[in-house]
XYZ file of C-alpha atoms in Angstrom:
577
model
C 116.032 -40.281 14.557
C 112.503 -39.458 15.240
C 113.301 -35.433 15.422
C 115.412 -34.797 12.600
C 113.406 -36.592 11.034
C 109.507 -34.392 12.167
C 111.621 -31.357 11.810
C 112.252 -32.225 8.393
C 108.855 -32.819 8.383
C 108.209 -29.687 9.681
C 109.964 -27.301 7.317
C 109.127 -28.999 4.498
C 105.432 -28.065 5.286
C 106.050 -24.780 6.271
C 107.798 -24.052 2.513
C 104.271 -24.955 0.832
C 101.945 -21.750 -0.191
C 99.658 -21.920 -2.794
C 102.156 -20.789 -5.291
C 103.975 -24.210 -4.671
C 100.284 -26.015 -5.256
C 100.115 -24.057 -7.864
C 103.353 -25.662 -9.990
C 102.309 -28.932 -8.917
C 99.340 -28.395 -11.025
C 100.430 -26.828 -13.397
C 103.337 -29.783 -13.910
C 100.840 -31.866 -14.809
C 99.145 -30.391 -16.037
C 102.627 -30.176 -18.407
C 102.779 -33.336 -18.435
C 99.035 -33.918 -19.762
C 99.790 -32.110 -22.572
C 102.958 -33.063 -23.061
C 101.686 -36.520 -24.046
C 98.269 -35.525 -25.224
C 100.479 -33.182 -28.128
C 103.025 -36.254 -28.716
C 99.728 -38.725 -29.699
C 98.598 -35.858 -31.905
C 101.903 -35.900 -33.870
C 101.196 -39.431 -34.473
C 99.987 -37.791 -37.555
C 102.685 -37.095 -39.297
C 102.482 -40.536 -39.838
C 99.185 -42.632 -40.035
C 96.029 -42.766 -38.750
C 96.040 -45.501 -37.357
C 99.623 -44.604 -34.930
C 97.038 -41.849 -34.021
C 94.539 -45.078 -32.609
C 97.530 -46.624 -31.532
C 98.899 -43.431 -29.350
C 95.396 -42.563 -28.085
C 94.795 -45.938 -26.645
C 98.173 -45.892 -24.357
C 97.496 -42.232 -23.485
C 93.794 -42.643 -22.148
C 95.084 -46.862 -20.645
C 97.336 -43.520 -18.547
C 95.098 -41.395 -17.690
C 92.222 -42.593 -17.490
C 93.763 -45.569 -15.029
C 91.213 -44.011 -11.538
C 93.580 -42.924 -8.923
C 95.336 -40.235 -12.027
C 92.405 -38.956 -13.317
C 91.049 -37.742 -9.809
C 94.816 -36.635 -9.712
C 94.491 -34.994 -13.429
C 91.274 -33.821 -12.991
C 92.106 -32.426 -9.334
C 95.238 -30.260 -10.191
C 92.564 -29.120 -13.840
C 90.644 -27.150 -10.994
C 92.698 -26.758 -8.705
C 94.669 -24.772 -10.875
C 92.034 -22.889 -12.469
C 90.751 -21.998 -9.155
C 94.501 -20.497 -8.085
C 94.728 -18.665 -11.060
C 91.058 -16.114 -10.534
C 93.232 -15.960 -6.832
C 95.456 -14.649 -9.060
C 93.607 -12.455 -10.721
C 92.226 -11.427 -7.918
C 94.723 -11.325 -6.087
C 97.532 -9.130 -7.360
C 97.159 -5.775 -6.963
C 100.200 -3.961 -9.918
C 100.397 -4.907 -13.012
C 103.534 -3.379 -13.685
C 106.207 -5.902 -13.982
C 107.454 -7.466 -17.195
C 104.585 -8.637 -19.843
C 105.730 -12.282 -19.488
C 104.063 -11.911 -16.312
C 99.653 -10.671 -16.890
C 99.933 -12.519 -20.939
C 101.188 -15.556 -18.541
C 97.385 -15.691 -16.097
C 95.473 -13.878 -18.661
C 96.799 -17.356 -20.937
C 96.127 -19.040 -18.311
C 92.821 -16.921 -17.433
C 91.177 -18.468 -21.319
C 92.665 -21.585 -21.852
C 89.063 -23.341 -19.747
C 86.918 -20.997 -22.132
C 89.071 -22.215 -25.059
C 88.395 -26.048 -24.536
C 85.545 -26.511 -21.776
C 83.812 -27.624 -25.124
C 86.590 -30.093 -26.580
C 86.167 -31.275 -23.108
C 82.863 -31.699 -22.760
C 81.606 -33.054 -25.949
C 84.236 -35.950 -25.754
C 84.527 -36.304 -21.916
C 81.454 -35.794 -20.524
C 79.769 -37.169 -24.036
C 81.182 -40.394 -22.629
C 80.237 -40.059 -18.935
C 76.593 -39.630 -19.598
C 76.286 -40.938 -22.999
C 78.751 -44.306 -24.110
C 79.875 -41.475 -27.198
C 83.041 -42.972 -28.407
C 84.637 -39.825 -29.389
C 87.956 -40.634 -30.632
C 90.380 -39.230 -32.942
C 88.572 -40.016 -36.999
C 85.154 -38.158 -35.301
C 86.608 -35.613 -33.397
C 88.614 -35.119 -36.794
C 85.380 -35.237 -38.752
C 83.495 -32.670 -36.389
C 86.579 -29.717 -37.020
C 87.443 -30.699 -39.725
C 84.133 -30.747 -41.751
C 81.029 -30.570 -39.419
C 81.643 -27.128 -38.110
C 85.816 -25.703 -40.066
C 85.611 -23.663 -37.500
C 86.592 -26.002 -34.780
C 89.717 -26.600 -35.965
C 91.274 -23.021 -35.290
C 90.207 -23.739 -32.499
C 91.612 -25.824 -31.529
C 95.478 -24.888 -33.019
C 95.178 -21.787 -30.796
C 93.830 -23.903 -27.570
C 97.010 -25.836 -28.429
C 99.413 -22.583 -28.903
C 98.121 -20.338 -25.982
C 98.021 -24.206 -23.161
C 101.891 -24.816 -24.598
C 102.738 -20.884 -23.998
C 101.092 -20.258 -21.033
C 102.768 -23.689 -19.655
C 106.242 -22.921 -20.914
C 106.384 -19.593 -19.526
C 105.038 -21.015 -15.732
C 108.253 -23.477 -16.360
C 110.974 -20.940 -16.979
C 109.458 -18.692 -13.675
C 110.515 -21.723 -12.047
C 113.287 -23.111 -13.196
C 115.221 -19.978 -13.844
C 116.290 -20.046 -10.458
C 117.727 -22.898 -11.399
C 122.032 -24.196 -11.945
C 120.659 -25.981 -14.534
C 119.084 -23.358 -16.118
C 121.894 -21.678 -17.913
C 123.536 -24.570 -19.907
C 119.965 -26.500 -19.949
C 117.601 -23.881 -21.130
C 118.300 -24.406 -25.071
C 117.942 -27.754 -25.640
C 114.567 -26.815 -23.778
C 113.770 -24.096 -25.803
C 114.658 -26.748 -28.862
C 111.519 -29.368 -27.216
C 109.537 -26.397 -26.266
C 109.160 -25.498 -30.456
C 109.949 -28.473 -31.601
C 106.353 -30.867 -29.589
C 103.440 -28.327 -30.722
C 104.749 -28.288 -34.472
C 104.849 -31.828 -34.365
C 101.309 -32.040 -32.597
C 99.806 -28.599 -34.722
C 101.534 -31.251 -38.059
C 99.965 -34.156 -37.292
C 96.456 -33.291 -35.621
C 96.746 -30.804 -39.659
C 97.331 -34.177 -41.515
C 94.925 -36.583 -39.389
C 92.188 -33.859 -40.526
C 93.173 -34.193 -43.940
C 93.367 -37.467 -43.505
C 89.683 -37.556 -42.633
C 88.905 -34.946 -45.587
C 90.019 -37.474 -48.197
C 88.665 -40.550 -47.133
C 85.310 -38.892 -46.334
C 82.376 -40.960 -48.471
C 78.935 -42.778 -47.298
C 80.955 -45.358 -46.381
C 83.236 -43.748 -44.807
C 81.203 -42.383 -43.016
C 78.475 -44.999 -41.915
C 81.831 -47.017 -40.485
C 82.995 -43.887 -37.950
C 79.834 -41.012 -38.440
C 77.885 -43.725 -35.999
C 74.657 -42.576 -33.095
C 76.837 -44.832 -30.998
C 80.540 -42.515 -31.647
C 78.972 -39.082 -32.073
C 75.110 -39.657 -30.058
C 71.956 -38.179 -31.144
C 70.696 -34.406 -31.833
C 69.489 -34.443 -28.826
C 71.427 -35.214 -26.742
C 74.850 -31.956 -28.561
C 72.351 -30.401 -27.947
C 72.650 -31.409 -23.709
C 75.804 -30.923 -23.742
C 75.999 -27.476 -25.994
C 73.705 -26.171 -23.751
C 76.122 -27.486 -20.616
C 78.945 -25.858 -22.294
C 77.215 -23.110 -22.318
C 75.915 -22.637 -18.731
C 79.716 -23.610 -17.998
C 81.064 -20.344 -19.636
C 78.715 -18.437 -18.528
C 79.172 -18.808 -15.056
C 82.969 -19.339 -15.655
C 82.923 -15.727 -17.644
C 80.447 -14.300 -14.635
C 82.745 -15.042 -12.280
C 85.570 -13.677 -13.931
C 83.716 -9.959 -14.024
C 83.163 -10.840 -10.176
C 86.657 -10.721 -9.774
C 87.184 -7.684 -11.897
C 84.092 -6.144 -9.271
C 85.946 -7.178 -6.369
C 89.328 -6.049 -6.841
C 87.279 -2.524 -8.014
C 85.211 -2.935 -4.725
C 88.198 -3.264 -3.190
C 90.473 -0.911 -4.536
C 87.364 1.804 -2.945
C 87.996 0.474 0.342
C 91.236 -0.158 0.590
C 91.504 3.724 0.053
C 88.444 4.818 1.499
C 90.786 2.988 4.390
C 93.672 5.841 4.242
C 96.949 5.926 3.156
C 99.879 5.249 4.860
C 103.754 6.809 3.732
C 106.877 4.499 2.683
C 109.588 5.667 2.942
C 113.197 4.142 1.417
C 116.172 4.975 3.462
C 117.124 7.381 0.481
C 114.838 10.627 0.348
C 112.117 9.596 -0.774
C 108.839 8.701 -0.096
C 105.568 7.665 -2.419
C 102.165 7.468 -1.007
C 100.371 3.690 -0.809
C 96.721 2.720 0.218
C 96.551 -0.239 2.401
C 96.757 -3.429 1.560
C 99.811 -3.112 -1.375
C 102.518 -5.261 -0.621
C 105.645 -2.993 0.405
C 106.842 -4.494 -3.685
C 103.443 -3.153 -5.650
C 104.059 -0.152 -3.742
C 107.176 0.255 -5.316
C 106.760 -1.149 -8.818
C 103.817 1.349 -8.694
C 105.327 4.320 -8.393
C 108.429 3.584 -10.418
C 110.664 2.959 -7.862
C 113.332 0.134 -8.681
C 112.930 -2.457 -6.371
C 115.176 -5.840 -6.874
C 113.049 -9.239 -7.977
C 113.960 -12.083 -9.613
C 111.128 -14.565 -8.592
C 108.877 -11.496 -10.038
C 107.207 -11.311 -6.167
C 106.273 -15.145 -5.613
C 108.618 -15.011 -2.469
C 111.146 -18.411 -4.628
C 113.943 -15.623 -3.129
C 114.908 -13.395 -0.999
C 116.119 -10.560 -3.354
C 113.652 -7.763 -2.179
C 114.094 -7.937 1.053
C 114.585 -4.845 3.291
C 115.600 -3.941 5.688
C 112.922 -2.343 8.811
C 114.459 1.293 10.275
C 112.817 1.577 13.581
C 110.593 -0.201 15.668
C 108.302 -3.439 13.847
C 106.319 -4.776 16.330
C 104.014 -3.555 14.890
C 103.922 -4.574 11.664
C 101.616 -7.762 10.433
C 103.647 -11.275 11.341
C 105.355 -13.730 8.443
C 102.529 -15.553 6.781
C 103.888 -19.077 7.404
C 105.599 -18.995 3.253
C 107.830 -15.006 4.175
C 108.993 -17.195 7.147
C 110.057 -19.919 5.694
C 112.205 -17.869 2.873
C 113.731 -16.306 5.299
C 114.788 -19.441 7.846
C 116.407 -20.451 4.420
C 118.347 -17.753 4.108
C 119.567 -17.239 7.841
C 117.854 -14.483 8.322
C 116.234 -14.344 12.756
C 116.106 -10.672 12.530
C 112.968 -9.050 12.566
C 113.464 -6.120 11.285
C 114.471 -8.356 7.544
C 111.017 -8.872 5.567
C 110.436 -9.024 2.841
C 109.074 -6.874 0.645
C 106.794 -9.353 -2.243
C 104.491 -10.267 1.097
C 105.299 -7.334 3.413
C 101.806 -5.958 3.368
C 101.824 -2.501 6.169
C 99.134 -0.886 7.426
C 101.680 2.146 9.204
C 103.362 4.361 7.419
C 107.215 2.613 7.338
C 110.660 3.414 6.546
C 112.856 0.589 5.256
C 115.699 0.277 3.006
C 116.491 -2.281 -0.117
C 119.377 -4.990 0.763
C 119.641 -5.396 -2.516
C 120.029 -3.344 -5.359
C 118.093 -2.914 -8.645
C 120.396 -3.121 -11.269
C 122.437 -6.114 -9.294
C 119.249 -8.468 -9.376
C 117.552 -8.540 -12.202
C 116.560 -11.471 -14.469
C 118.777 -10.471 -17.143
C 121.326 -10.337 -15.209
C 120.127 -14.173 -13.652
C 119.834 -15.625 -17.143
C 123.574 -14.509 -18.287
C 125.264 -15.434 -14.501
C 123.678 -16.903 -12.191
C 125.650 -17.143 -9.150
C 125.774 -12.992 -9.439
C 122.710 -12.523 -7.495
C 122.335 -15.264 -5.315
C 122.103 -18.762 -5.461
C 122.080 -21.492 -2.942
C 124.712 -24.505 -3.673
C 127.355 -26.116 -1.666
C 130.925 -24.888 -1.697
C 133.876 -25.510 0.380
C 135.475 -21.911 2.571
C 138.941 -21.626 3.659
C 140.206 -19.325 5.665
C 143.348 -18.636 6.421
C 144.736 -15.811 8.758
C 148.416 -14.698 9.432
C 149.949 -15.038 12.298
C 151.849 -12.359 14.405
C 151.473 -9.289 12.129
C 150.444 -7.559 14.922
C 153.256 -7.527 16.581
C 155.428 -7.916 12.623
C 153.965 -4.613 12.336
C 155.149 -3.194 15.275
C 158.931 -2.854 14.337
C 158.619 -2.244 10.809
C 157.340 0.974 8.541
C 154.346 0.494 7.937
C 155.466 -0.144 3.394
C 157.617 -2.650 5.023
C 155.344 -4.685 6.479
C 152.380 -3.637 4.235
C 154.864 -5.539 1.434
C 155.378 -8.396 3.863
C 151.577 -9.214 4.424
C 151.160 -9.058 0.423
C 153.816 -11.086 0.022
C 152.249 -14.052 1.836
C 148.246 -13.059 0.921
C 149.954 -14.016 -2.688
C 151.686 -17.300 -2.080
C 148.015 -17.852 -0.190
C 146.612 -16.918 -3.066
C 148.227 -19.206 -5.804
C 148.048 -22.089 -3.874
C 144.587 -21.675 -3.542
C 144.056 -20.818 -7.505
C 146.793 -23.685 -8.420
C 144.322 -25.675 -6.699
C 141.316 -25.244 -8.571
C 139.396 -22.764 -5.596
C 138.928 -18.701 -5.802
C 140.553 -16.404 -3.413
C 137.791 -14.313 -2.328
C 138.279 -11.987 0.142
C 140.630 -10.347 1.688
C 140.607 -8.456 5.791
C 143.871 -7.760 6.752
C 145.978 -10.041 6.939
C 143.763 -12.322 6.090
C 141.832 -14.781 3.492
C 138.102 -16.253 2.755
C 138.095 -18.847 -0.524
C 135.461 -20.424 -1.863
C 136.560 -23.765 -3.107
C 132.944 -25.942 -5.204
C 132.105 -23.015 -7.477
C 132.818 -25.263 -10.667
C 133.340 -28.722 -9.094
C 131.667 -31.651 -7.186
C 131.546 -31.809 -3.201
C 134.402 -34.409 -3.499
C 136.035 -32.309 -5.703
C 135.479 -29.369 -3.375
C 136.858 -30.730 -0.694
C 139.375 -32.431 -2.222
C 140.830 -29.624 -3.764
C 140.760 -27.144 -0.494
C 143.002 -30.013 1.041
C 145.508 -29.915 -1.529
C 145.229 -26.073 -1.730
C 146.341 -25.954 2.379
C 149.154 -28.207 1.981
C 150.053 -25.967 -1.363
C 149.909 -23.299 1.128
C 152.387 -24.497 3.409
C 154.726 -24.789 0.523
C 155.041 -20.811 -0.922
C 154.845 -19.988 3.272
C 158.205 -22.165 3.412
C 160.214 -20.713 -0.159
C 158.415 -17.176 1.497
C 159.689 -18.157 4.968
C 163.404 -18.573 2.430
C 163.296 -15.473 1.299
C 162.663 -13.573 4.156
C 165.137 -15.450 6.176
C 167.228 -12.216 6.761
C 163.933 -9.534 7.173
C 162.277 -11.871 9.568
C 163.178 -12.213 13.428
C 160.727 -14.981 13.094
C 159.342 -17.377 10.264
C 155.633 -16.487 8.763
C 153.093 -18.807 10.840
C 149.352 -18.832 9.789
C 146.254 -20.869 10.784
C 143.425 -22.314 8.476
C 139.709 -23.359 8.441
C 137.999 -25.094 6.724
C 134.594 -26.564 6.457
C 132.094 -27.609 3.794
C 127.845 -26.440 3.855
C 125.024 -25.165 2.141
C 125.544 -21.066 1.496
C 124.172 -18.221 -0.021
C 126.637 -16.767 -3.155
C 126.352 -13.030 -5.031
C 127.383 -9.912 -5.326
C 126.959 -7.964 -1.561
C 128.018 -4.265 -1.912
C 126.793 -0.941 -2.732
C 127.099 0.676 -5.972
C 130.397 0.675 -7.557
C 132.064 -1.893 -4.714
C 130.216 -5.490 -5.223
C 132.285 -7.924 -3.723
C 131.373 -11.776 -4.548
C 131.037 -13.362 -1.398
C 129.873 -16.879 0.092
C 126.656 -15.608 2.926
C 125.810 -18.764 5.296
C 127.043 -20.516 8.122
C 129.363 -22.542 6.123
C 131.193 -19.722 5.987
C 131.284 -18.958 9.567
C 132.289 -21.869 10.641
C 134.786 -22.073 8.007
C 136.003 -18.663 10.314
C 135.765 -20.139 14.204
C 137.644 -23.200 12.778
C 140.349 -20.993 11.516
C 140.641 -19.013 15.190
C 140.743 -22.644 17.552
C 144.224 -23.124 15.187
C 146.210 -21.222 18.009
C 143.794 -22.836 20.650
C 144.614 -26.626 19.634
C 148.780 -25.571 18.449
C 147.773 -26.773 15.109
C 148.767 -25.266 11.889
C 144.534 -26.016 10.272
C 140.668 -26.914 12.151
C 138.568 -29.067 9.115
C 136.133 -30.027 9.700
C 134.489 -34.148 9.665
C 132.515 -33.409 7.086
C 134.955 -32.600 4.708
C 136.975 -34.770 5.234
C 134.937 -37.672 5.032
C 133.445 -35.825 1.953
C 137.348 -35.933 0.454
C 137.872 -39.484 1.295
C 140.348 -39.176 3.738
C 140.312 -42.364 6.108
C 138.753 -41.706 9.458
C 142.197 -42.907 11.026
C 144.344 -40.367 9.281
C 143.661 -36.995 11.171
C 143.357 -36.559 15.294
C 139.430 -35.665 15.931
C 138.097 -33.428 18.382
C 135.359 -32.231 19.745
C 134.782 -28.556 19.795
C 131.843 -25.924 20.397
C 130.813 -23.652 17.441
C 130.156 -19.783 18.925
C 126.336 -19.782 17.476
C 125.447 -22.772 17.166
C 123.534 -25.619 19.604
C 125.691 -28.731 19.284
C 129.556 -29.708 19.769
C 131.464 -30.530 15.921
C 133.857 -33.367 15.611
C 136.406 -31.632 13.482
C 140.397 -32.786 12.380
C 143.656 -30.726 13.464
C 146.981 -31.046 11.281
C 150.036 -29.806 12.888
C 151.622 -29.355 9.802
C 149.447 -29.042 6.896
C 151.997 -30.335 4.334
C 151.227 -33.494 5.135
C 148.206 -32.942 3.439
C 149.367 -33.996 0.391
C 150.633 -37.163 0.667
C 146.077 -37.540 1.752
C 144.730 -36.117 -0.629
C 147.027 -37.907 -3.301
C 145.558 -41.099 -1.962
C 148.111 -42.387 0.277
C 145.111 -43.163 3.948
C 141.828 -41.763 0.925
C 139.275 -43.496 1.440
C 136.360 -45.188 -1.333
C 134.233 -41.463 -1.768
């Protein structure tokens, strides 16, 4: 048990990058916003409801471990936003991305006066500024701050929602969940702004000498001298923060000059196009800077592999893949050193390559309409079916007759797959790859594959009866079935794109189909598919086999006659899943 756990931990750590840290810290801050905005929304009820809500809000967020986590997330997220400003060399991506960056960098400058006035005032002087005191300050003492408060609420919420969209847009459930998330994204800030407005109006209506004596006290608001100290702290922070932004911009300019003086390199795209760019740019940044279409679903965040390129020629002089790049390439099963992520590779010498994914097939818009078309990782059951003896069949027949028989066989197989809920995917000669689970659960996909194998036997039996006068021997077949995580998407070139699956599970299914010849059976099924489908362990003979390309032996189940699977799937020998 120790080795797998350690391997899983290593894989997890390899998958962590600055972008993941920024994502986690952003989710924490968004959770705080949701809590605070829901508290603001109570202003639509009454000031008393606001007081009750802020009590529970503070009870949670000022709990010491939570407070430490929250303020750490604030500093980390802000710092990583400034680093992103420095690191980014290209701004010709979609307008929403630089907008998100600008919104995020503006939030600290807009909210610092509120944080210092409320939280630092409480820490240094024991001020107790709650909703009545804040509304008095923003709606009566300094009315312009009410507009600033509304602006920072809108900006911070928009920044968080854009970040959430970038994170979730490649998730399988996002297309269905997006309308509901949009409704929530509009409803929460609207109710919060209305709550702030009604709360401010309530304070303005209640403003009187007696009300001020009760709420605008020295203990709650502090003295003039204390306010001046807090204002100076705010000014110093703003000067420091804006100065830091200025230093980052100067640093970017100095880096650009240094890179240009360091020399230019040529990037050749394998289609006759070559661009000259300064050293230091990533391949994706170079493409965007020179208006060369380049696929990148995640926007260059190393969250997908659609920007992959294959290096032409020697790649030994290239910089080693970063931890994040190595993790992403490992997830898609790429061990070839010539395969790199364009968003992470920053060559220092001339480079020739070609893109593995076409830009028009991997746009973010197409992802929104059909996520699986551009690349998606998911669990599928793969079935390889091969017709036995087709070469011998062709030796003594006219080409047309051979094609006719093969087509009838593939038609019988396809019909069985479709009736069982699967999808015929690729036809290679007299064989076919079928996929199960594109719109079904794991258990259902495994049961569909076993049911399809039984139907294939029945359909081929009917075909043999139909062709018995033309065939010296009945048509025989071999089937391999295995399930696992695969990458599905459109593969091909221009008008010759094919939706298919790539991954170890597909390769194993093909190997199992080949084994049917040596094991003298009609089908070989991985034990994982058998167990997931709910078929009893003693229902099928067990074998331990070596799979080419895998280090460990694999337990499989052999099926002498696939028609017998019908009874197993129907439940006679099944067990609870």
